[in-house]
Amino acid sequence: MTRTGPRGDGDGDGRGDGHSDGHSDGDGDGGGHAAVRSRDVAVESAGGGLGGRGSGWFRWRILALGLSAQTASCAFLFGIPFLVPAMQRAENLTLSQAGTVVVAPSIGLLLTLILWGAAADRYGERLVMALGLGASGLLLLVAGLTGPSLSALFALLVAAGACTASVNAASGRVVMGWFSAAERGVAMGIRQTAQPLGVGVAALALPLLAEHAGYRGAMLLPAVLALAVAVLVAWFVVDPPRPEPDGDGDRPHRDRSPYRGATLWRVHGSSALLVVPQFAVSAFAPVYLVTMHDWSALAAGAFLAVLQGLGALGRLAAGYWSDRVRSRLRPMRTLAVASALVMLLLAGGDATWSWLAVGALILAAVITVSDNGLGFTASAELAGLSWAGRAMGVQNTTQNLAAVLTPPLLGLVIGDTRYALAFCVAAIFPVLAVWLTPVRSERW
């Protein structure tokens, strides 16, 4: 039984005007139906929650819990690579072997994102987040305390990644449900800062713990974080109002599938294209600064840590911008243009002046990550409340696939020194995203 907040008495019954005719002058690909669903989810969350417990501090508490859950998940998912040196020393592994272990959580994540999203749609966010995080924490405890073989460790990390995937859709869905459309861009932008926060926690703590307790002992930190946040989620999170039941039954109302039209597929596709320049920067910036500009590894690491913080601010700014202009996809398309231009500037700097390349790298690190929350939010709004979890799961799956494929494929382009060519190739993808983003299908 999911715990849901009461429908407030401020703005109606939470069903809004979703029965309107849905006509639109969009792209001719189902945009009118998507526009209706976009209004539905905004009205349902604003009318159903904000008039009651969703007002004031309550929704910010929900946001803090969603952010905490996502941060705990990211500390695990993005923290394992920081244990590679200790893992190699302890197990006498090659870099390739250690890399296979590192990728295990991502395999589990990709396999279950959509399933967890569907579970959040059906059973509620609180149950899904608490169950997934708790199971992930327990699996990491087993990995850290029992000293399994490498094959067993790989299986445990795959299973833990599959469980922690529950947070991706559910934490976004619960934030979406308790914030009105006018605040949702900022709220989701705050939630999107979980990745740099999780990376920061892992970068500061895991190498130090690995030095004193070994890499298996260091895994106890993300395990404890996951378990602690799971308890907080189970105790304090309140699910937003669910869709009205159909007729006399218990089953919630389900809208027509938004995937019968092309609009959501285009949002997912353009978001995946925009991941390519993001990971071209994040994956290759450290080695680029060290090998091509003679920076020390310590200086490059400190510089990129600062850029993580700037990228988080960029996500917040993009969310605020989308709230002000009442659109997610118009800012997303503008940022796609900016991503293409800054990647070309980075290529030009690599071919000419060192200072230009470093300046362009700063801009690229901010611009290329700023659209992440916009595509995620747009997916849920266009899908509607009944499909929001699955839409977020598909959105995450396509983005993660692009993230996994980008480094090895661009690495082939770079070879030893062809960074300028690789940055030019990366610029092609946001250009395609400009064309693919279905701006005219969005109606508020």
PDB file of N, CA and C in Angstrom, residues 18 45 65 87 97 113 133 135 142 144 174 180 207 222 280 315 324 349 361 386 406 418-419 421 435:
ATOM      1  N   GLY A  18      -7.369  17.944 -18.250  1.00  0.00           N
ATOM      2  CA  GLY A  18      -6.818  16.953 -19.165  1.00  0.00           C
ATOM      3  C   GLY A  18      -7.833  16.399 -20.132  1.00  0.00           C
ATOM      4  N   SER A  45      -0.167  17.751 -10.030  1.00  0.00           N
ATOM      5  CA  SER A  45       0.737  17.963  -8.924  1.00  0.00           C
ATOM      6  C   SER A  45       0.445  19.262  -8.210  1.00  0.00           C
ATOM      7  N   LEU A  65      15.032  14.661   0.316  1.00  0.00           N
ATOM      8  CA  LEU A  65      15.119  13.206   0.393  1.00  0.00           C
ATOM      9  C   LEU A  65      15.405  12.585  -0.973  1.00  0.00           C
ATOM     10  N   MET A  87      42.301  -1.841  -6.022  1.00  0.00           N
ATOM     11  CA  MET A  87      41.856  -3.143  -6.530  1.00  0.00           C
ATOM     12  C   MET A  87      42.979  -3.829  -7.305  1.00  0.00           C
ATOM     13  N   GLN A  97      41.119  -5.832 -16.658  1.00  0.00           N
ATOM     14  CA  GLN A  97      40.368  -6.653 -15.718  1.00  0.00           C
ATOM     15  C   GLN A  97      39.653  -5.799 -14.665  1.00  0.00           C
ATOM     16  N   LEU A 113      16.419  -0.132 -15.479  1.00  0.00           N
ATOM     17  CA  LEU A 113      15.892   1.230 -15.346  1.00  0.00           C
ATOM     18  C   LEU A 113      14.413   1.325 -15.712  1.00  0.00           C
ATOM     19  N   LEU A 133      17.180   0.946  -2.788  1.00  0.00           N
ATOM     20  CA  LEU A 133      18.368   1.410  -2.060  1.00  0.00           C
ATOM     21  C   LEU A 133      18.747   0.436  -0.950  1.00  0.00           C
ATOM     22  N   ALA A 135      18.168  -2.828  -0.764  1.00  0.00           N
ATOM     23  CA  ALA A 135      18.755  -4.040  -1.350  1.00  0.00           C
ATOM     24  C   ALA A 135      20.164  -3.777  -1.855  1.00  0.00           C
ATOM     25  N   VAL A 142      27.560  -7.219   1.770  1.00  0.00           N
ATOM     26  CA  VAL A 142      28.063  -8.575   1.511  1.00  0.00           C
ATOM     27  C   VAL A 142      29.388  -8.509   0.767  1.00  0.00           C
ATOM     28  N   GLY A 144      31.576  -6.117   0.773  1.00  0.00           N
ATOM     29  CA  GLY A 144      32.645  -5.557   1.585  1.00  0.00           C
ATOM     30  C   GLY A 144      33.067  -6.428   2.748  1.00  0.00           C
ATOM     31  N   VAL A 174       8.937  11.522  -7.741  1.00  0.00           N
ATOM     32  CA  VAL A 174       8.367  12.077  -6.524  1.00  0.00           C
ATOM     33  C   VAL A 174       8.572  13.585  -6.462  1.00  0.00           C
ATOM     34  N   SER A 180       4.898  22.270  -8.620  1.00  0.00           N
ATOM     35  CA  SER A 180       4.127  22.766  -9.755  1.00  0.00           C
ATOM     36  C   SER A 180       5.053  23.016 -10.936  1.00  0.00           C
ATOM     37  N   PRO A 207      39.149   6.746  -1.913  1.00  0.00           N
ATOM     38  CA  PRO A 207      40.590   6.445  -1.977  1.00  0.00           C
ATOM     39  C   PRO A 207      41.241   6.407  -0.591  1.00  0.00           C
ATOM     40  N   PRO A 222      29.563   3.407   0.636  1.00  0.00           N
ATOM     41  CA  PRO A 222      28.318   3.503  -0.141  1.00  0.00           C
ATOM     42  C   PRO A 222      27.236   2.559   0.370  1.00  0.00           C
ATOM     43  N   ALA A 280      32.475  13.395 -24.119  1.00  0.00           N
ATOM     44  CA  ALA A 280      33.726  13.721 -24.800  1.00  0.00           C
ATOM     45  C   ALA A 280      34.595  14.590 -23.902  1.00  0.00           C
ATOM     46  N   ARG A 315      23.258  23.370 -14.343  1.00  0.00           N
ATOM     47  CA  ARG A 315      21.990  22.630 -14.344  1.00  0.00           C
ATOM     48  C   ARG A 315      20.906  23.407 -13.606  1.00  0.00           C
ATOM     49  N   ARG A 324      11.120  30.077 -16.128  1.00  0.00           N
ATOM     50  CA  ARG A 324      10.791  31.464 -16.493  1.00  0.00           C
ATOM     51  C   ARG A 324      10.182  31.554 -17.895  1.00  0.00           C
ATOM     52  N   GLY A 349      40.843  25.653 -30.370  1.00  0.00           N
ATOM     53  CA  GLY A 349      41.867  25.922 -29.372  1.00  0.00           C
ATOM     54  C   GLY A 349      42.944  24.864 -29.365  1.00  0.00           C
ATOM     55  N   LEU A 361      37.403  24.598 -22.696  1.00  0.00           N
ATOM     56  CA  LEU A 361      37.121  23.426 -21.870  1.00  0.00           C
ATOM     57  C   LEU A 361      36.263  23.804 -20.662  1.00  0.00           C
ATOM     58  N   SER A 386       0.688   8.942 -15.295  1.00  0.00           N
ATOM     59  CA  SER A 386       0.588   7.484 -15.333  1.00  0.00           C
ATOM     60  C   SER A 386       1.796   6.826 -15.987  1.00  0.00           C
ATOM     61  N   THR A 406      30.220   6.363 -25.978  1.00  0.00           N
ATOM     62  CA  THR A 406      30.999   7.526 -26.412  1.00  0.00           C
ATOM     63  C   THR A 406      32.507   7.389 -26.173  1.00  0.00           C
ATOM     64  N   ARG A 418      44.780  13.047 -31.958  1.00  0.00           N
ATOM     65  CA  ARG A 418      43.810  13.717 -32.826  1.00  0.00           C
ATOM     66  C   ARG A 418      42.602  14.249 -32.026  1.00  0.00           C
ATOM     67  N   TYR A 419      42.879  15.043 -30.994  1.00  0.00           N
ATOM     68  CA  TYR A 419      41.804  15.581 -30.157  1.00  0.00           C
ATOM     69  C   TYR A 419      40.935  16.569 -30.922  1.00  0.00           C
ATOM     70  N   LEU A 421      40.127  16.650 -34.034  1.00  0.00           N
ATOM     71  CA  LEU A 421      39.202  15.906 -34.890  1.00  0.00           C
ATOM     72  C   LEU A 421      38.076  15.304 -34.055  1.00  0.00           C
ATOM     73  N   TRP A 435      17.908  19.687 -34.546  1.00  0.00           N
ATOM     74  CA  TRP A 435      16.863  19.308 -35.506  1.00  0.00           C
ATOM     75  C   TRP A 435      15.843  18.368 -34.868  1.00  0.00           C
TER      76      TRP A 435
END
